[in-house]
CSV table of C-alpha atoms in Angstrom, one decimal:
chain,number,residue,atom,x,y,z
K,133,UNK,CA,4.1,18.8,-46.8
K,134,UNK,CA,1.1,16.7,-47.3
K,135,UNK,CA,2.8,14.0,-49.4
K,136,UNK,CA,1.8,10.5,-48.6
K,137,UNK,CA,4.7,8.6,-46.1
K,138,UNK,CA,3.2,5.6,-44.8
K,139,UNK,CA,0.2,3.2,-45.5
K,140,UNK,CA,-1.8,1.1,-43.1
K,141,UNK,CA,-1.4,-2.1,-41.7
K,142,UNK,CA,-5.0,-3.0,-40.9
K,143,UNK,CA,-7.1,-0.4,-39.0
K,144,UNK,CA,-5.6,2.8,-39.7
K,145,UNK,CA,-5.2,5.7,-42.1
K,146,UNK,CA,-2.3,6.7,-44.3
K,147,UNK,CA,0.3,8.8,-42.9
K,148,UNK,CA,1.5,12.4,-44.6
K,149,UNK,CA,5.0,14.3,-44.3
K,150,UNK,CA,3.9,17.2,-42.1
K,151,UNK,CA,7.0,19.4,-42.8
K,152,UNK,CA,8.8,19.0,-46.0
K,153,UNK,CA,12.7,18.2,-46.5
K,154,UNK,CA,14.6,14.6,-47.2
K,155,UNK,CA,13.6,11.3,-45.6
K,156,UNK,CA,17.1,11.0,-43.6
K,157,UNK,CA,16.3,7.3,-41.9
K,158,UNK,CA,12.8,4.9,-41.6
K,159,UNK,CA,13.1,3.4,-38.0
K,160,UNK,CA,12.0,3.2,-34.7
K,161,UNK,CA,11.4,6.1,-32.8
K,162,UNK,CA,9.6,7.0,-29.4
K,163,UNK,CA,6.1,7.9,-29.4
K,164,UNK,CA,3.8,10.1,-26.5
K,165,UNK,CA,1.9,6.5,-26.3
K,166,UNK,CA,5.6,5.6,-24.3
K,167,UNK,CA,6.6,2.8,-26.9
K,168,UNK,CA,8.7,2.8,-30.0
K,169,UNK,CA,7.2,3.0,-33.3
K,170,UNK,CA,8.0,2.8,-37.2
K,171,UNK,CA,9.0,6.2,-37.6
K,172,UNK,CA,10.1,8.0,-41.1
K,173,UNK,CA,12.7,10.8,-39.9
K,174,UNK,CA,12.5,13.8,-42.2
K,175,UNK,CA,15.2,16.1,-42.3
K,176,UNK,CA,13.1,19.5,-41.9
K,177,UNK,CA,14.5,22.1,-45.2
K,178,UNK,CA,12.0,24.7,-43.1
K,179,UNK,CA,11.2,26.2,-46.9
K,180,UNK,CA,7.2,24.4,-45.6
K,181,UNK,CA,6.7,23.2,-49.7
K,182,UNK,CA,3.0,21.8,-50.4
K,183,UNK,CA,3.2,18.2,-52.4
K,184,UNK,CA,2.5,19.0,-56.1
K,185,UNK,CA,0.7,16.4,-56.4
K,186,UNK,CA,-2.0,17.6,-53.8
K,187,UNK,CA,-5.3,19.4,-55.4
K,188,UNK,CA,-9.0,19.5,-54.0
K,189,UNK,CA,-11.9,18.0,-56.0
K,190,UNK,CA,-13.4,19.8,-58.7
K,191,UNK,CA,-16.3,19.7,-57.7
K,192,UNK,CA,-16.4,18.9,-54.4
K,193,UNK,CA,-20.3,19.5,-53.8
K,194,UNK,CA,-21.3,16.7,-56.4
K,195,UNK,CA,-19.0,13.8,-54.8
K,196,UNK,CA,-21.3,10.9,-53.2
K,197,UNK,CA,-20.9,9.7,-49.5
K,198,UNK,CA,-18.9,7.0,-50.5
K,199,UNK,CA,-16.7,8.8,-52.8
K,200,UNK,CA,-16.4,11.3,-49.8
K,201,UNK,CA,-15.3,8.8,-47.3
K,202,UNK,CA,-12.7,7.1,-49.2
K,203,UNK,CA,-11.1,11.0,-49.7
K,204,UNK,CA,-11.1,11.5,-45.8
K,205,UNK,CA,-9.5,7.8,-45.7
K,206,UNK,CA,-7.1,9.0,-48.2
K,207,UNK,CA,-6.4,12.6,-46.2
K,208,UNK,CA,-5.6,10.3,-43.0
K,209,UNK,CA,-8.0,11.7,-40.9
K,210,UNK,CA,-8.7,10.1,-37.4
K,211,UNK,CA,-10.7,11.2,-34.8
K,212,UNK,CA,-9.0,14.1,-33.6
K,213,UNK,CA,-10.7,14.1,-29.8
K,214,UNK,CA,-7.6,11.4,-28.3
K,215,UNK,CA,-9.0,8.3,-29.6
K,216,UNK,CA,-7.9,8.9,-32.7
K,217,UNK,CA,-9.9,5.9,-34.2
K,218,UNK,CA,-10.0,6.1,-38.3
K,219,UNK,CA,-12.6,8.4,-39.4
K,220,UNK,CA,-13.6,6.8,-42.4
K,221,UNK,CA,-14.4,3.2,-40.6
K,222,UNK,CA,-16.6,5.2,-38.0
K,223,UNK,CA,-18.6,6.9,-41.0
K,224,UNK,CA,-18.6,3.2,-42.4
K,225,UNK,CA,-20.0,1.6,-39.3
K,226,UNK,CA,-22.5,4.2,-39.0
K,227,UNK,CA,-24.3,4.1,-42.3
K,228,UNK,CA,-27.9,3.4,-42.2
K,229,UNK,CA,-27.7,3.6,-38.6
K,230,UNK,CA,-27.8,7.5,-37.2
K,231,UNK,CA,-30.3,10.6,-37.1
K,232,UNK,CA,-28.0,12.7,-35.4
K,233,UNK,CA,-24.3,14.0,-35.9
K,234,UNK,CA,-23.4,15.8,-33.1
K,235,UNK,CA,-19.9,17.2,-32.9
K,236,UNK,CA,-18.0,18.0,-29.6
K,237,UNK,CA,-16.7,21.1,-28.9
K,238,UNK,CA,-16.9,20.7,-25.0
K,239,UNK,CA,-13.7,20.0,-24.3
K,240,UNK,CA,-14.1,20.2,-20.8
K,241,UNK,CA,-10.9,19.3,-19.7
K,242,UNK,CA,-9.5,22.1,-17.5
K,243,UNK,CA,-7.1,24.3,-19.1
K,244,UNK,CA,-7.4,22.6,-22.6
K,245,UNK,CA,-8.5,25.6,-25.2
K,246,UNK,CA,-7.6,23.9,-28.4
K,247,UNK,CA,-11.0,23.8,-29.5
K,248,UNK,CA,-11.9,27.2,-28.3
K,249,UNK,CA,-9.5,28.4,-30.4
K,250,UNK,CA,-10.6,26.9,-33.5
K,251,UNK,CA,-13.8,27.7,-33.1
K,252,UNK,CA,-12.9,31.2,-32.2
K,253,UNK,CA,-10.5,31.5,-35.6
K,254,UNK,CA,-11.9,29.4,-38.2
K,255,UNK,CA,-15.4,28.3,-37.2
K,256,UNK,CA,-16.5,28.2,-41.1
K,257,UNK,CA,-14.4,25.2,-41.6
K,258,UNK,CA,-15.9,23.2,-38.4
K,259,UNK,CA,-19.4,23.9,-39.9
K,260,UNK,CA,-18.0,23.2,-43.4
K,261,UNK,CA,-17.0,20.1,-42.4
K,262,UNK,CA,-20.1,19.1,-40.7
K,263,UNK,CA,-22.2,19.7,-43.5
K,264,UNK,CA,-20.0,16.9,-45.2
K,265,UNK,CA,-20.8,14.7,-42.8
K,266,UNK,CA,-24.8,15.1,-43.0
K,267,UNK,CA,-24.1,14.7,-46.9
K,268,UNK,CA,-22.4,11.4,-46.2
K,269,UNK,CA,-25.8,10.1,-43.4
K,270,UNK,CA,-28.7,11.6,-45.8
K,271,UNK,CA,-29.1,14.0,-42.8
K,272,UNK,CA,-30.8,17.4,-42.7
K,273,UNK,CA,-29.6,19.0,-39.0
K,274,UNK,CA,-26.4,18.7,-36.7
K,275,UNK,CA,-25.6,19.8,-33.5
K,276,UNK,CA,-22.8,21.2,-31.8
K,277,UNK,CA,-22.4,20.9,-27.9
K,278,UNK,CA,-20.3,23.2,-26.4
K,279,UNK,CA,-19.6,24.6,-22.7
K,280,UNK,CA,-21.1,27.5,-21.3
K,281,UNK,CA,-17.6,28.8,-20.3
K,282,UNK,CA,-16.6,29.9,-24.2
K,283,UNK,CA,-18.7,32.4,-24.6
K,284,UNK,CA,-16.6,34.0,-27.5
K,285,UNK,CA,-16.9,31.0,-29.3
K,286,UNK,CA,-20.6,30.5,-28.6
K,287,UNK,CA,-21.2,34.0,-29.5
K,288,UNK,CA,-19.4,33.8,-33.3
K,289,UNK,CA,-21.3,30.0,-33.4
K,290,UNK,CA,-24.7,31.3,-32.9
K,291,UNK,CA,-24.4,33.8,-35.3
K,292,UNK,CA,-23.4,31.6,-38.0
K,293,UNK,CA,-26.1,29.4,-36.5
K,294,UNK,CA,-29.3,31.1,-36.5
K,295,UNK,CA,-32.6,29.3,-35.2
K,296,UNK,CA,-34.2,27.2,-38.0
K,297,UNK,CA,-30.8,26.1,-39.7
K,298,UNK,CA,-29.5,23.3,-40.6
K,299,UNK,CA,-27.1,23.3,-37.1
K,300,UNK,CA,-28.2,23.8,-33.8
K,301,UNK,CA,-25.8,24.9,-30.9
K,302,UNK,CA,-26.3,23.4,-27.6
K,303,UNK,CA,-24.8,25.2,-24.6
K,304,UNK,CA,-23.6,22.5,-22.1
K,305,UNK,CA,-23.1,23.3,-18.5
K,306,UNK,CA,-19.4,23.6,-17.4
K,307,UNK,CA,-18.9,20.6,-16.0
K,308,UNK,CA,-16.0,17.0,-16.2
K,309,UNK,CA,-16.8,14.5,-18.1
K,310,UNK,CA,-19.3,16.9,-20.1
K,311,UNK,CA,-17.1,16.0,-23.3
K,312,UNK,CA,-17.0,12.4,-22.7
K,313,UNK,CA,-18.9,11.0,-25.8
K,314,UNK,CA,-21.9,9.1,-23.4
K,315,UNK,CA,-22.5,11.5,-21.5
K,316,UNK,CA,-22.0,14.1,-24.5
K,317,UNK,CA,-25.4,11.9,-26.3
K,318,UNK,CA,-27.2,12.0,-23.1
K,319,UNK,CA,-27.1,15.9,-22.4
K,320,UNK,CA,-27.9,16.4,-25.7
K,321,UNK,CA,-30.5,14.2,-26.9
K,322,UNK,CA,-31.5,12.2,-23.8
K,323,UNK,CA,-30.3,8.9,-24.9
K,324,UNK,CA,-28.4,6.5,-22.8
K,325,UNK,CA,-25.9,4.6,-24.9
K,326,UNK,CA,-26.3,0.4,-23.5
K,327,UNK,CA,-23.1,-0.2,-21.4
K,328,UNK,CA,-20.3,-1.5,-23.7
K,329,UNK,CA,-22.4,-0.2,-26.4
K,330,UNK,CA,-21.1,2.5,-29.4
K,331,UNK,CA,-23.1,5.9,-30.2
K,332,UNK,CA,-24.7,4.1,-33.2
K,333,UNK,CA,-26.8,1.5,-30.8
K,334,UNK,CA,-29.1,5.1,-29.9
K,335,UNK,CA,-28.8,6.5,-33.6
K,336,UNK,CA,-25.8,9.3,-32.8
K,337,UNK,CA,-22.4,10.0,-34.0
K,338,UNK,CA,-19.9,12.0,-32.4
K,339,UNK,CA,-17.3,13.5,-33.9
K,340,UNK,CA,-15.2,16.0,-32.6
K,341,UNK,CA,-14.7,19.8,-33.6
K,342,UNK,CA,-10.9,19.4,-35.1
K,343,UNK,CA,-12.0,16.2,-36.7
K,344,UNK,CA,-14.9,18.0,-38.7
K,345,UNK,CA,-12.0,21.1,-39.6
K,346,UNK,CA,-9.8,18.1,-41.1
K,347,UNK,CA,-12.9,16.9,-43.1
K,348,UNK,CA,-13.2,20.6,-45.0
K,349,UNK,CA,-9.7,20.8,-45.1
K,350,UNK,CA,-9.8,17.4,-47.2
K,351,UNK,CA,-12.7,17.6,-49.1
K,352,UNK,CA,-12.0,21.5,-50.3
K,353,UNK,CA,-8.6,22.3,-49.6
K,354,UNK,CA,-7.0,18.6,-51.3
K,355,UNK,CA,-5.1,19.3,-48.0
K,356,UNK,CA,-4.7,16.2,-45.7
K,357,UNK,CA,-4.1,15.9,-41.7
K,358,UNK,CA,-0.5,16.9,-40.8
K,359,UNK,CA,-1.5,19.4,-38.4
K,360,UNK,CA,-2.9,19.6,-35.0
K,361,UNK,CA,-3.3,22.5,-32.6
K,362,UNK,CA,-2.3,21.5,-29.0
K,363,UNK,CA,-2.7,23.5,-25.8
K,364,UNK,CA,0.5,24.1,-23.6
K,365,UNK,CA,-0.1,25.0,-20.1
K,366,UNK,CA,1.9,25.3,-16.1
């Protein structure tokens, strides 16, 4: 688990085993997107054996922004809210050009409770990897939007949150397309972003609440992105 599989072709991230066993074939296989893709079949052993090779920083605290994006690049981290664009080349894009990280934990989609539950379970490694991410802009406060409808998770946020810190927790009304990023920047901060226009052009980045829990898991854990937490409902 966690050993490196596949590298990019362009825009993209490398790609990690995400259950360990033998590589039984490297060939086309269908994908949720409804085409074929370049697929490396891995014959699962179940005994779920880490990559040797995999270690966190020593000190992960002392790494520079640049040193810190080229590890998320390395962990294969993209954007875990369905756009799933490369993490790394949004950070990139965004340098010199934000004062506010906000990360999206409305997930207003009815029915969809992934982020609920991370927030719910593990919170300290959202915030971790937030903090990460104001390292990487030079920035001293993020927020976290999230819909008035979670109230367990606003309750354990807000007391890892207190007034004055260095993250703020907005809560959104419950409302589709809360989570959508636009409107996301608008509720939040008041800013419109220019149709056709990215977060950047009004100062923000977006990222979302999984994303910033694959950040930590990178940057302390040496662990890079071969799970993800989906919601299955009827």
């Amino acid at each position: 688990i966690g050993q490196r599989i596949g590298e990019p072709t362009g825009l993209g991230v490398p790609v990690h085993a995400s259950v360990s066993g033998t590589v039984a074939a490297v060939e086309p296989r269908p994908h949720p997107g409804g085409t074929p893709v370049m697929s490396v079949v891995i014959n699962n052993d179940f005994q779920d054996t880490i990559c040797p090779e995999l270690c966190a920083p020593a000190d992960p605290d002392s790494l520079t922004g640049e040193a810190l994006t080229k590890l998320i690049h390395e962990a294969g981290i993209s954007g875990m809210g369905g756009a799933t664009f490369p993490t790394d080349v949004k950070i990139s894009s965004g340098l010199g050009k934000l004062d506010t990280i906000l990360v999206n934990a409305a997930e207003c989609e009815p029915y969809i409770t992934s982020d609920d539950r991370l927030l719910r379970e593990t919170p300290e490694r959202v915030l971790s990897g937030l903090r990460v991410l104001l390292r990487i802009f030079g920035l001293s406060k993020g927020y976290i939007g999230i819909e008035a409808n979670k109230k367990a998770a606003i309750s354990i946020l807000k007391e890892l949150c207190p007034p004055g810190g260095d993250v703020e927790v907005r809560v959104l009304k419950t409302r589709y397309p809360q989570g959508a990023e636009k409107q996301l920047i608008q509720t939040i901060t008041g800013r419109q972003v220019p149709p056709g226009g990215l977060p950047a052009a009004v100062g923000c980045g977006v990222f979302n609440a999984a994303t910033c829990a694959a950040i930590h898991d990178a940057v302390y854990l040496g662990m890079p992105l071969v799970r993800r937490t989906v919601t299955v409902t009827g």
